[in-house]
């Protein structure tokens, strides 16, 4: 007596479509039953929740579409629009996982923009704090961040090449001073103090400010 083996075959496209249709119909049936079991107040609250969550999601994409946001910034903006705390936290977790929102990307964007504007360490760190980012805590962390995220900074004019991502902060300071006061070096104590304060306002550290008073773009030797 020979054993009869059951022959299995992959489901056809039609069978898959029928299965998917059955599953969808089943889901819709359960939703309809649940909807019918709701009181008018429960049904009203249910649709209000769906509407609120859709609005919250639209708001989040709207804010992120205008510029990068830190997670704390986005949270505060959504809560200010009376979005549910639980729904906001769930959305933020989803957005972080999907890459729609990234504190790391936001940090790099802030640092890169600061460099483009000719700002020093202190001004950049202040801007990071204004955006409620805790990714960088100290001035020295800014250089470490640049070295560890070269993919975000390789097109910066202040970086000589892709193998060397060190920012020439003195060059940035001299460029800012020359743009404001011209290439002539300050000679009087009054002018030196005035230009020093300007460089401090731009966020450069004291040692960079002092050195920037000694150079213009013609006599600055970039290593």
mmCIF file with all atom_site columns, C-alpha atoms in Angstrom:
data_model
loop_
_atom_site.group_PDB
_atom_site.id
_atom_site.type_symbol
_atom_site.label_atom_id
_atom_site.label_alt_id
_atom_site.label_comp_id
_atom_site.label_asym_id
_atom_site.label_entity_id
_atom_site.label_seq_id
_atom_site.pdbx_PDB_ins_code
_atom_site.Cartn_x
_atom_site.Cartn_y
_atom_site.Cartn_z
_atom_site.occupancy
_atom_site.B_iso_or_equiv
_atom_site.pdbx_formal_charge
_atom_site.auth_seq_id
_atom_site.auth_comp_id
_atom_site.auth_asym_id
_atom_site.auth_atom_id
_atom_site.pdbx_PDB_model_num
ATOM 1   C CA . UNK A 1 1   ? 0.000   0.000   0.000  1.00 0.00 ? 1   UNK A CA 1
ATOM 2   C CA . UNK A 1 2   ? 1.473   3.272   -1.054 1.00 0.00 ? 2   UNK A CA 1
ATOM 3   C CA . UNK A 1 3   ? 1.239   6.409   1.082  1.00 0.00 ? 3   UNK A CA 1
ATOM 4   C CA . UNK A 1 4   ? -0.547  9.299   -0.451 1.00 0.00 ? 4   UNK A CA 1
ATOM 5   C CA . UNK A 1 5   ? 1.212   12.553  0.102  1.00 0.00 ? 5   UNK A CA 1
ATOM 6   C CA . UNK A 1 6   ? -0.720  15.752  0.199  1.00 0.00 ? 6   UNK A CA 1
ATOM 7   C CA . UNK A 1 7   ? 0.448   18.188  -2.420 1.00 0.00 ? 7   UNK A CA 1
ATOM 8   C CA . UNK A 1 8   ? 0.737   21.840  -1.370 1.00 0.00 ? 8   UNK A CA 1
ATOM 9   C CA . UNK A 1 9   ? 0.765   24.714  -3.809 1.00 0.00 ? 9   UNK A CA 1
ATOM 10  C CA . UNK A 1 10  ? 1.285   28.428  -3.333 1.00 0.00 ? 10  UNK A CA 1
ATOM 11  C CA . UNK A 1 11  ? -1.931  30.429  -3.253 1.00 0.00 ? 11  UNK A CA 1
ATOM 12  C CA . UNK A 1 12  ? -2.799  32.117  -6.488 1.00 0.00 ? 12  UNK A CA 1
ATOM 13  C CA . UNK A 1 13  ? -3.218  35.878  -6.882 1.00 0.00 ? 13  UNK A CA 1
ATOM 14  C CA . UNK A 1 14  ? -6.968  35.384  -6.953 1.00 0.00 ? 14  UNK A CA 1
ATOM 15  C CA . UNK A 1 15  ? -6.862  33.379  -3.728 1.00 0.00 ? 15  UNK A CA 1
ATOM 16  C CA . UNK A 1 16  ? -4.746  36.059  -2.076 1.00 0.00 ? 16  UNK A CA 1
ATOM 17  C CA . UNK A 1 17  ? -7.143  38.745  -3.195 1.00 0.00 ? 17  UNK A CA 1
ATOM 18  C CA . UNK A 1 18  ? -10.068 36.763  -1.870 1.00 0.00 ? 18  UNK A CA 1
ATOM 19  C CA . UNK A 1 19  ? -8.250  36.211  1.437  1.00 0.00 ? 19  UNK A CA 1
ATOM 20  C CA . UNK A 1 20  ? -7.387  39.881  1.764  1.00 0.00 ? 20  UNK A CA 1
ATOM 21  C CA . UNK A 1 21  ? -10.939 40.816  0.873  1.00 0.00 ? 21  UNK A CA 1
ATOM 22  C CA . UNK A 1 22  ? -12.275 38.425  3.521  1.00 0.00 ? 22  UNK A CA 1
ATOM 23  C CA . UNK A 1 23  ? -9.900  39.849  6.149  1.00 0.00 ? 23  UNK A CA 1
ATOM 24  C CA . UNK A 1 24  ? -10.881 43.400  5.236  1.00 0.00 ? 24  UNK A CA 1
ATOM 25  C CA . UNK A 1 25  ? -14.568 42.531  5.318  1.00 0.00 ? 25  UNK A CA 1
ATOM 26  C CA . UNK A 1 26  ? -14.097 40.904  8.713  1.00 0.00 ? 26  UNK A CA 1
ATOM 27  C CA . UNK A 1 27  ? -12.352 43.996  10.084 1.00 0.00 ? 27  UNK A CA 1
ATOM 28  C CA . UNK A 1 28  ? -15.053 46.279  8.723  1.00 0.00 ? 28  UNK A CA 1
ATOM 29  C CA . UNK A 1 29  ? -17.743 44.009  10.170 1.00 0.00 ? 29  UNK A CA 1
ATOM 30  C CA . UNK A 1 30  ? -16.143 44.143  13.628 1.00 0.00 ? 30  UNK A CA 1
ATOM 31  C CA . UNK A 1 31  ? -15.839 47.927  13.392 1.00 0.00 ? 31  UNK A CA 1
ATOM 32  C CA . UNK A 1 32  ? -19.475 48.219  12.342 1.00 0.00 ? 32  UNK A CA 1
ATOM 33  C CA . UNK A 1 33  ? -20.587 46.013  15.228 1.00 0.00 ? 33  UNK A CA 1
ATOM 34  C CA . UNK A 1 34  ? -18.470 48.003  17.672 1.00 0.00 ? 34  UNK A CA 1
ATOM 35  C CA . UNK A 1 35  ? -19.848 51.228  16.249 1.00 0.00 ? 35  UNK A CA 1
ATOM 36  C CA . UNK A 1 36  ? -23.420 50.011  16.634 1.00 0.00 ? 36  UNK A CA 1
ATOM 37  C CA . UNK A 1 37  ? -22.778 49.065  20.253 1.00 0.00 ? 37  UNK A CA 1
ATOM 38  C CA . UNK A 1 38  ? -21.561 52.564  21.065 1.00 0.00 ? 38  UNK A CA 1
ATOM 39  C CA . UNK A 1 39  ? -23.791 55.116  22.639 1.00 0.00 ? 39  UNK A CA 1
ATOM 40  C CA . UNK A 1 40  ? -24.166 58.450  20.879 1.00 0.00 ? 40  UNK A CA 1
ATOM 41  C CA . UNK A 1 41  ? -21.744 60.028  23.327 1.00 0.00 ? 41  UNK A CA 1
ATOM 42  C CA . UNK A 1 42  ? -19.156 57.268  22.858 1.00 0.00 ? 42  UNK A CA 1
ATOM 43  C CA . UNK A 1 43  ? -19.468 57.474  19.086 1.00 0.00 ? 43  UNK A CA 1
ATOM 44  C CA . UNK A 1 44  ? -19.054 61.237  19.204 1.00 0.00 ? 44  UNK A CA 1
ATOM 45  C CA . UNK A 1 45  ? -15.965 60.936  21.427 1.00 0.00 ? 45  UNK A CA 1
ATOM 46  C CA . UNK A 1 46  ? -14.529 58.237  19.154 1.00 0.00 ? 46  UNK A CA 1
ATOM 47  C CA . UNK A 1 47  ? -14.746 60.363  16.031 1.00 0.00 ? 47  UNK A CA 1
ATOM 48  C CA . UNK A 1 48  ? -13.505 63.416  17.929 1.00 0.00 ? 48  UNK A CA 1
ATOM 49  C CA . UNK A 1 49  ? -10.409 61.433  18.931 1.00 0.00 ? 49  UNK A CA 1
ATOM 50  C CA . UNK A 1 50  ? -9.756  60.376  15.336 1.00 0.00 ? 50  UNK A CA 1
ATOM 51  C CA . UNK A 1 51  ? -10.148 63.971  14.183 1.00 0.00 ? 51  UNK A CA 1
ATOM 52  C CA . UNK A 1 52  ? -7.827  65.267  16.922 1.00 0.00 ? 52  UNK A CA 1
ATOM 53  C CA . UNK A 1 53  ? -5.109  62.714  16.135 1.00 0.00 ? 53  UNK A CA 1
ATOM 54  C CA . UNK A 1 54  ? -5.306  63.469  12.409 1.00 0.00 ? 54  UNK A CA 1
ATOM 55  C CA . UNK A 1 55  ? -4.954  67.182  13.157 1.00 0.00 ? 55  UNK A CA 1
ATOM 56  C CA . UNK A 1 56  ? -2.005  66.515  15.480 1.00 0.00 ? 56  UNK A CA 1
ATOM 57  C CA . UNK A 1 57  ? -0.247  64.476  12.792 1.00 0.00 ? 57  UNK A CA 1
ATOM 58  C CA . UNK A 1 58  ? -0.867  67.193  10.210 1.00 0.00 ? 58  UNK A CA 1
ATOM 59  C CA . UNK A 1 59  ? 0.531   69.803  12.601 1.00 0.00 ? 59  UNK A CA 1
ATOM 60  C CA . UNK A 1 60  ? 3.680   67.767  13.237 1.00 0.00 ? 60  UNK A CA 1
ATOM 61  C CA . UNK A 1 61  ? 4.396   67.366  9.529  1.00 0.00 ? 61  UNK A CA 1
ATOM 62  C CA . UNK A 1 62  ? 3.639   71.051  8.993  1.00 0.00 ? 62  UNK A CA 1
ATOM 63  C CA . UNK A 1 63  ? 6.173   72.153  11.620 1.00 0.00 ? 63  UNK A CA 1
ATOM 64  C CA . UNK A 1 64  ? 8.834   69.738  10.379 1.00 0.00 ? 64  UNK A CA 1
ATOM 65  C CA . UNK A 1 65  ? 8.178   70.781  6.793  1.00 0.00 ? 65  UNK A CA 1
ATOM 66  C CA . UNK A 1 66  ? 9.138   74.358  7.624  1.00 0.00 ? 66  UNK A CA 1
ATOM 67  C CA . UNK A 1 67  ? 12.371  73.480  9.445  1.00 0.00 ? 67  UNK A CA 1
ATOM 68  C CA . UNK A 1 68  ? 14.024  70.858  11.602 1.00 0.00 ? 68  UNK A CA 1
ATOM 69  C CA . UNK A 1 69  ? 12.714  70.660  15.176 1.00 0.00 ? 69  UNK A CA 1
ATOM 70  C CA . UNK A 1 70  ? 14.101  69.037  18.260 1.00 0.00 ? 70  UNK A CA 1
ATOM 71  C CA . UNK A 1 71  ? 11.847  66.530  19.959 1.00 0.00 ? 71  UNK A CA 1
ATOM 72  C CA . UNK A 1 72  ? 11.296  68.896  22.888 1.00 0.00 ? 72  UNK A CA 1
ATOM 73  C CA . UNK A 1 73  ? 10.371  71.755  20.559 1.00 0.00 ? 73  UNK A CA 1
ATOM 74  C CA . UNK A 1 74  ? 7.890   69.613  18.654 1.00 0.00 ? 74  UNK A CA 1
ATOM 75  C CA . UNK A 1 75  ? 6.397   68.284  21.891 1.00 0.00 ? 75  UNK A CA 1
ATOM 76  C CA . UNK A 1 76  ? 5.871   71.796  23.280 1.00 0.00 ? 76  UNK A CA 1
ATOM 77  C CA . UNK A 1 77  ? 4.295   73.069  20.054 1.00 0.00 ? 77  UNK A CA 1
ATOM 78  C CA . UNK A 1 78  ? 1.866   70.159  19.850 1.00 0.00 ? 78  UNK A CA 1
ATOM 79  C CA . UNK A 1 79  ? 0.914   70.422  23.519 1.00 0.00 ? 79  UNK A CA 1
ATOM 80  C CA . UNK A 1 80  ? 0.363   74.157  23.043 1.00 0.00 ? 80  UNK A CA 1
ATOM 81  C CA . UNK A 1 81  ? -2.299  73.193  20.485 1.00 0.00 ? 81  UNK A CA 1
ATOM 82  C CA . UNK A 1 82  ? -4.084  71.179  23.214 1.00 0.00 ? 82  UNK A CA 1
ATOM 83  C CA . UNK A 1 83  ? -3.052  67.807  21.757 1.00 0.00 ? 83  UNK A CA 1
ATOM 84  C CA . UNK A 1 84  ? -3.307  64.830  24.107 1.00 0.00 ? 84  UNK A CA 1
ATOM 85  C CA . UNK A 1 85  ? -0.112  64.156  26.057 1.00 0.00 ? 85  UNK A CA 1
ATOM 86  C CA . UNK A 1 86  ? -0.396  60.399  25.472 1.00 0.00 ? 86  UNK A CA 1
ATOM 87  C CA . UNK A 1 87  ? -1.031  60.853  21.745 1.00 0.00 ? 87  UNK A CA 1
ATOM 88  C CA . UNK A 1 88  ? 1.869   63.292  21.416 1.00 0.00 ? 88  UNK A CA 1
ATOM 89  C CA . UNK A 1 89  ? 4.323   60.929  23.094 1.00 0.00 ? 89  UNK A CA 1
ATOM 90  C CA . UNK A 1 90  ? 3.208   58.069  20.856 1.00 0.00 ? 90  UNK A CA 1
ATOM 91  C CA . UNK A 1 91  ? 3.580   60.237  17.770 1.00 0.00 ? 91  UNK A CA 1
ATOM 92  C CA . UNK A 1 92  ? 7.045   61.462  18.786 1.00 0.00 ? 92  UNK A CA 1
ATOM 93  C CA . UNK A 1 93  ? 8.213   57.896  19.277 1.00 0.00 ? 93  UNK A CA 1
ATOM 94  C CA . UNK A 1 94  ? 6.906   56.953  15.838 1.00 0.00 ? 94  UNK A CA 1
ATOM 95  C CA . UNK A 1 95  ? 8.477   59.994  14.168 1.00 0.00 ? 95  UNK A CA 1
ATOM 96  C CA . UNK A 1 96  ? 11.855  59.268  15.763 1.00 0.00 ? 96  UNK A CA 1
ATOM 97  C CA . UNK A 1 97  ? 11.755  55.632  14.642 1.00 0.00 ? 97  UNK A CA 1
ATOM 98  C CA . UNK A 1 98  ? 10.767  56.566  11.092 1.00 0.00 ? 98  UNK A CA 1
ATOM 99  C CA . UNK A 1 99  ? 13.339  59.371  10.906 1.00 0.00 ? 99  UNK A CA 1
ATOM 100 C CA . UNK A 1 100 ? 10.794  62.125  10.376 1.00 0.00 ? 100 UNK A CA 1
ATOM 101 C CA . UNK A 1 101 ? 12.255  63.892  13.408 1.00 0.00 ? 101 UNK A CA 1
ATOM 102 C CA . UNK A 1 102 ? 15.845  63.568  14.598 1.00 0.00 ? 102 UNK A CA 1
ATOM 103 C CA . UNK A 1 103 ? 17.663  65.424  17.374 1.00 0.00 ? 103 UNK A CA 1
ATOM 104 C CA . UNK A 1 104 ? 20.932  64.301  15.795 1.00 0.00 ? 104 UNK A CA 1
ATOM 105 C CA . UNK A 1 105 ? 20.012  65.770  12.418 1.00 0.00 ? 105 UNK A CA 1
ATOM 106 C CA . UNK A 1 106 ? 18.733  68.922  14.118 1.00 0.00 ? 106 UNK A CA 1
ATOM 107 C CA . UNK A 1 107 ? 22.008  69.335  16.034 1.00 0.00 ? 107 UNK A CA 1
ATOM 108 C CA . UNK A 1 108 ? 24.062  69.060  12.864 1.00 0.00 ? 108 UNK A CA 1
ATOM 109 C CA . UNK A 1 109 ? 21.777  71.553  11.107 1.00 0.00 ? 109 UNK A CA 1
ATOM 110 C CA . UNK A 1 110 ? 22.178  74.125  13.905 1.00 0.00 ? 110 UNK A CA 1
ATOM 111 C CA . UNK A 1 111 ? 25.969  73.763  14.008 1.00 0.00 ? 111 UNK A CA 1
ATOM 112 C CA . UNK A 1 112 ? 26.245  73.924  10.241 1.00 0.00 ? 112 UNK A CA 1
ATOM 113 C CA . UNK A 1 113 ? 24.070  77.037  10.078 1.00 0.00 ? 113 UNK A CA 1
ATOM 114 C CA . UNK A 1 114 ? 26.117  78.669  12.837 1.00 0.00 ? 114 UNK A CA 1
ATOM 115 C CA . UNK A 1 115 ? 29.322  78.051  10.916 1.00 0.00 ? 115 UNK A CA 1
ATOM 116 C CA . UNK A 1 116 ? 27.743  79.446  7.750  1.00 0.00 ? 116 UNK A CA 1
ATOM 117 C CA . UNK A 1 117 ? 26.784  82.626  9.610  1.00 0.00 ? 117 UNK A CA 1
ATOM 118 C CA . UNK A 1 118 ? 30.294  82.997  11.054 1.00 0.00 ? 118 UNK A CA 1
ATOM 119 C CA . UNK A 1 119 ? 29.380  82.262  14.666 1.00 0.00 ? 119 UNK A CA 1
ATOM 120 C CA . UNK A 1 120 ? 31.745  80.904  17.302 1.00 0.00 ? 120 UNK A CA 1
ATOM 121 C CA . UNK A 1 121 ? 31.427  78.077  19.809 1.00 0.00 ? 121 UNK A CA 1
ATOM 122 C CA . UNK A 1 122 ? 29.520  80.053  22.433 1.00 0.00 ? 122 UNK A CA 1
ATOM 123 C CA . UNK A 1 123 ? 26.883  81.411  20.041 1.00 0.00 ? 123 UNK A CA 1
ATOM 124 C CA . UNK A 1 124 ? 26.336  77.975  18.507 1.00 0.00 ? 124 UNK A CA 1
ATOM 125 C CA . UNK A 1 125 ? 25.993  76.341  21.934 1.00 0.00 ? 125 UNK A CA 1
ATOM 126 C CA . UNK A 1 126 ? 23.497  79.029  22.936 1.00 0.00 ? 126 UNK A CA 1
ATOM 127 C CA . UNK A 1 127 ? 21.445  78.363  19.792 1.00 0.00 ? 127 UNK A CA 1
ATOM 128 C CA . UNK A 1 128 ? 21.439  74.636  20.512 1.00 0.00 ? 128 UNK A CA 1
ATOM 129 C CA . UNK A 1 129 ? 20.059  75.330  23.984 1.00 0.00 ? 129 UNK A CA 1
ATOM 130 C CA . UNK A 1 130 ? 17.422  77.672  22.533 1.00 0.00 ? 130 UNK A CA 1
ATOM 131 C CA . UNK A 1 131 ? 16.227  74.783  20.395 1.00 0.00 ? 131 UNK A CA 1
ATOM 132 C CA . UNK A 1 132 ? 16.121  72.646  23.549 1.00 0.00 ? 132 UNK A CA 1
ATOM 133 C CA . UNK A 1 133 ? 18.761  70.207  22.348 1.00 0.00 ? 133 UNK A CA 1
ATOM 134 C CA . UNK A 1 134 ? 20.777  68.297  24.949 1.00 0.00 ? 134 UNK A CA 1
ATOM 135 C CA . UNK A 1 135 ? 22.992  66.517  22.423 1.00 0.00 ? 135 UNK A CA 1
ATOM 136 C CA . UNK A 1 136 ? 25.863  68.982  22.985 1.00 0.00 ? 136 UNK A CA 1
ATOM 137 C CA . UNK A 1 137 ? 26.647  70.105  26.529 1.00 0.00 ? 137 UNK A CA 1
ATOM 138 C CA . UNK A 1 138 ? 30.033  71.864  26.324 1.00 0.00 ? 138 UNK A CA 1
ATOM 139 C CA . UNK A 1 139 ? 31.945  74.068  23.903 1.00 0.00 ? 139 UNK A CA 1
ATOM 140 C CA . UNK A 1 140 ? 34.459  71.325  23.166 1.00 0.00 ? 140 UNK A CA 1
ATOM 141 C CA . UNK A 1 141 ? 31.602  68.972  22.264 1.00 0.00 ? 141 UNK A CA 1
ATOM 142 C CA . UNK A 1 142 ? 30.909  71.041  19.143 1.00 0.00 ? 142 UNK A CA 1
ATOM 143 C CA . UNK A 1 143 ? 34.245  70.097  17.557 1.00 0.00 ? 143 UNK A CA 1
ATOM 144 C CA . UNK A 1 144 ? 33.738  66.493  18.632 1.00 0.00 ? 144 UNK A CA 1
ATOM 145 C CA . UNK A 1 145 ? 30.303  66.484  17.025 1.00 0.00 ? 145 UNK A CA 1
ATOM 146 C CA . UNK A 1 146 ? 31.697  67.806  13.737 1.00 0.00 ? 146 UNK A CA 1
ATOM 147 C CA . UNK A 1 147 ? 34.435  65.168  13.706 1.00 0.00 ? 147 UNK A CA 1
ATOM 148 C CA . UNK A 1 148 ? 31.912  62.407  14.361 1.00 0.00 ? 148 UNK A CA 1
ATOM 149 C CA . UNK A 1 149 ? 29.322  63.610  11.824 1.00 0.00 ? 149 UNK A CA 1
ATOM 150 C CA . UNK A 1 150 ? 31.424  64.424  8.781  1.00 0.00 ? 150 UNK A CA 1
ATOM 151 C CA . UNK A 1 151 ? 28.606  63.486  6.408  1.00 0.00 ? 151 UNK A CA 1
ATOM 152 C CA . UNK A 1 152 ? 26.785  66.669  7.441  1.00 0.00 ? 152 UNK A CA 1
ATOM 153 C CA . UNK A 1 153 ? 29.721  69.041  7.031  1.00 0.00 ? 153 UNK A CA 1
ATOM 154 C CA . UNK A 1 154 ? 31.760  67.992  3.992  1.00 0.00 ? 154 UNK A CA 1
ATOM 155 C CA . UNK A 1 155 ? 30.338  70.819  1.858  1.00 0.00 ? 155 UNK A CA 1
ATOM 156 C CA . UNK A 1 156 ? 31.284  73.574  4.331  1.00 0.00 ? 156 UNK A CA 1
ATOM 157 C CA . UNK A 1 157 ? 33.721  76.151  2.971  1.00 0.00 ? 157 UNK A CA 1
ATOM 158 C CA . UNK A 1 158 ? 35.471  76.265  6.329  1.00 0.00 ? 158 UNK A CA 1
ATOM 159 C CA . UNK A 1 159 ? 36.574  72.656  5.951  1.00 0.00 ? 159 UNK A CA 1
ATOM 160 C CA . UNK A 1 160 ? 39.628  72.217  3.744  1.00 0.00 ? 160 UNK A CA 1
ATOM 161 C CA . UNK A 1 161 ? 38.866  68.666  2.610  1.00 0.00 ? 161 UNK A CA 1
ATOM 162 C CA . UNK A 1 162 ? 36.862  65.604  3.536  1.00 0.00 ? 162 UNK A CA 1
ATOM 163 C CA . UNK A 1 163 ? 39.831  64.005  5.300  1.00 0.00 ? 163 UNK A CA 1
ATOM 164 C CA . UNK A 1 164 ? 40.205  66.988  7.638  1.00 0.00 ? 164 UNK A CA 1
ATOM 165 C CA . UNK A 1 165 ? 36.974  68.154  9.262  1.00 0.00 ? 165 UNK A CA 1
ATOM 166 C CA . UNK A 1 166 ? 38.574  70.606  11.680 1.00 0.00 ? 166 UNK A CA 1
ATOM 167 C CA . UNK A 1 167 ? 36.941  74.029  11.581 1.00 0.00 ? 167 UNK A CA 1
ATOM 168 C CA . UNK A 1 168 ? 39.249  77.042  11.403 1.00 0.00 ? 168 UNK A CA 1
ATOM 169 C CA . UNK A 1 169 ? 37.547  79.196  14.027 1.00 0.00 ? 169 UNK A CA 1
ATOM 170 C CA . UNK A 1 170 ? 40.200  81.906  13.768 1.00 0.00 ? 170 UNK A CA 1
ATOM 171 C CA . UNK A 1 171 ? 39.497  82.244  10.056 1.00 0.00 ? 171 UNK A CA 1
ATOM 172 C CA . UNK A 1 172 ? 35.784  82.571  10.789 1.00 0.00 ? 172 UNK A CA 1
ATOM 173 C CA . UNK A 1 173 ? 36.482  85.274  13.381 1.00 0.00 ? 173 UNK A CA 1
ATOM 174 C CA . UNK A 1 174 ? 38.799  87.234  11.065 1.00 0.00 ? 174 UNK A CA 1
ATOM 175 C CA . UNK A 1 175 ? 36.251  87.027  8.248  1.00 0.00 ? 175 UNK A CA 1
ATOM 176 C CA . UNK A 1 176 ? 33.526  88.342  10.584 1.00 0.00 ? 176 UNK A CA 1
ATOM 177 C CA . UNK A 1 177 ? 35.743  91.191  11.833 1.00 0.00 ? 177 UNK A CA 1
ATOM 178 C CA . UNK A 1 178 ? 36.864  92.230  8.337  1.00 0.00 ? 178 UNK A CA 1
ATOM 179 C CA . UNK A 1 179 ? 33.304  92.151  7.022  1.00 0.00 ? 179 UNK A CA 1
ATOM 180 C CA . UNK A 1 180 ? 32.207  94.451  9.848  1.00 0.00 ? 180 UNK A CA 1
ATOM 181 C CA . UNK A 1 181 ? 35.171  96.817  10.210 1.00 0.00 ? 181 UNK A CA 1
ATOM 182 C CA . UNK A 1 182 ? 37.309  96.372  7.102  1.00 0.00 ? 182 UNK A CA 1
ATOM 183 C CA . UNK A 1 183 ? 40.767  94.873  6.654  1.00 0.00 ? 183 UNK A CA 1
ATOM 184 C CA . UNK A 1 184 ? 42.657  97.559  8.622  1.00 0.00 ? 184 UNK A CA 1
ATOM 185 C CA . UNK A 1 185 ? 43.874  96.241  11.980 1.00 0.00 ? 185 UNK A CA 1
ATOM 186 C CA . UNK A 1 186 ? 42.685  98.124  15.076 1.00 0.00 ? 186 UNK A CA 1
ATOM 187 C CA . UNK A 1 187 ? 45.444  100.175 16.661 1.00 0.00 ? 187 UNK A CA 1
ATOM 188 C CA . UNK A 1 188 ? 43.838  102.153 19.483 1.00 0.00 ? 188 UNK A CA 1
ATOM 189 C CA . UNK A 1 189 ? 42.633  100.631 22.738 1.00 0.00 ? 189 UNK A CA 1
ATOM 190 C CA . UNK A 1 190 ? 39.130  101.900 21.996 1.00 0.00 ? 190 UNK A CA 1
ATOM 191 C CA . UNK A 1 191 ? 38.944  100.197 18.589 1.00 0.00 ? 191 UNK A CA 1
ATOM 192 C CA . UNK A 1 192 ? 40.423  96.987  19.924 1.00 0.00 ? 192 UNK A CA 1
ATOM 193 C CA . UNK A 1 193 ? 37.879  96.852  22.735 1.00 0.00 ? 193 UNK A CA 1
ATOM 194 C CA . UNK A 1 194 ? 35.034  97.612  20.331 1.00 0.00 ? 194 UNK A CA 1
ATOM 195 C CA . UNK A 1 195 ? 36.014  94.876  17.885 1.00 0.00 ? 195 UNK A CA 1
ATOM 196 C CA . UNK A 1 196 ? 36.744  92.449  20.701 1.00 0.00 ? 196 UNK A CA 1
ATOM 197 C CA . UNK A 1 197 ? 33.214  92.911  22.065 1.00 0.00 ? 197 UNK A CA 1
ATOM 198 C CA . UNK A 1 198 ? 31.797  92.381  18.586 1.00 0.00 ? 198 UNK A CA 1
ATOM 199 C CA . UNK A 1 199 ? 33.632  89.075  18.231 1.00 0.00 ? 199 UNK A CA 1
ATOM 200 C CA . UNK A 1 200 ? 32.493  88.001  21.686 1.00 0.00 ? 200 UNK A CA 1
ATOM 201 C CA . UNK A 1 201 ? 28.910  88.767  20.660 1.00 0.00 ? 201 UNK A CA 1
ATOM 202 C CA . UNK A 1 202 ? 29.413  86.514  17.641 1.00 0.00 ? 202 UNK A CA 1
ATOM 203 C CA . UNK A 1 203 ? 30.241  83.750  20.092 1.00 0.00 ? 203 UNK A CA 1
ATOM 204 C CA . UNK A 1 204 ? 33.997  83.372  19.717 1.00 0.00 ? 204 UNK A CA 1
ATOM 205 C CA . UNK A 1 205 ? 36.065  82.430  22.733 1.00 0.00 ? 205 UNK A CA 1
ATOM 206 C CA . UNK A 1 206 ? 38.391  85.023  24.283 1.00 0.00 ? 206 UNK A CA 1
ATOM 207 C CA . UNK A 1 207 ? 41.585  83.545  22.840 1.00 0.00 ? 207 UNK A CA 1
ATOM 208 C CA . UNK A 1 208 ? 40.122  83.554  19.325 1.00 0.00 ? 208 UNK A CA 1
ATOM 209 C CA . UNK A 1 209 ? 38.921  87.139  19.795 1.00 0.00 ? 209 UNK A CA 1
ATOM 210 C CA . UNK A 1 210 ? 42.382  88.346  20.827 1.00 0.00 ? 210 UNK A CA 1
ATOM 211 C CA . UNK A 1 211 ? 44.068  86.568  17.910 1.00 0.00 ? 211 UNK A CA 1
ATOM 212 C CA . UNK A 1 212 ? 41.511  87.843  15.387 1.00 0.00 ? 212 UNK A CA 1
ATOM 213 C CA . UNK A 1 213 ? 42.531  91.426  16.206 1.00 0.00 ? 213 UNK A CA 1
ATOM 214 C CA . UNK A 1 214 ? 46.049  90.692  14.914 1.00 0.00 ? 214 UNK A CA 1
ATOM 215 C CA . UNK A 1 215 ? 45.110  89.473  11.444 1.00 0.00 ? 215 UNK A CA 1
ATOM 216 C CA . UNK A 1 216 ? 43.282  90.322  8.290  1.00 0.00 ? 216 UNK A CA 1
ATOM 217 C CA . UNK A 1 217 ? 42.632  88.030  5.361  1.00 0.00 ? 217 UNK A CA 1
ATOM 218 C CA . UNK A 1 218 ? 45.915  89.010  3.702  1.00 0.00 ? 218 UNK A CA 1
ATOM 219 C CA . UNK A 1 219 ? 48.318  88.196  6.538  1.00 0.00 ? 219 UNK A CA 1
ATOM 220 C CA . UNK A 1 220 ? 46.418  85.277  8.076  1.00 0.00 ? 220 UNK A CA 1
ATOM 221 C CA . UNK A 1 221 ? 48.309  82.094  7.345  1.00 0.00 ? 221 UNK A CA 1
ATOM 222 C CA . UNK A 1 222 ? 45.978  79.128  7.272  1.00 0.00 ? 222 UNK A CA 1
ATOM 223 C CA . UNK A 1 223 ? 47.861  75.908  8.159  1.00 0.00 ? 223 UNK A CA 1
#
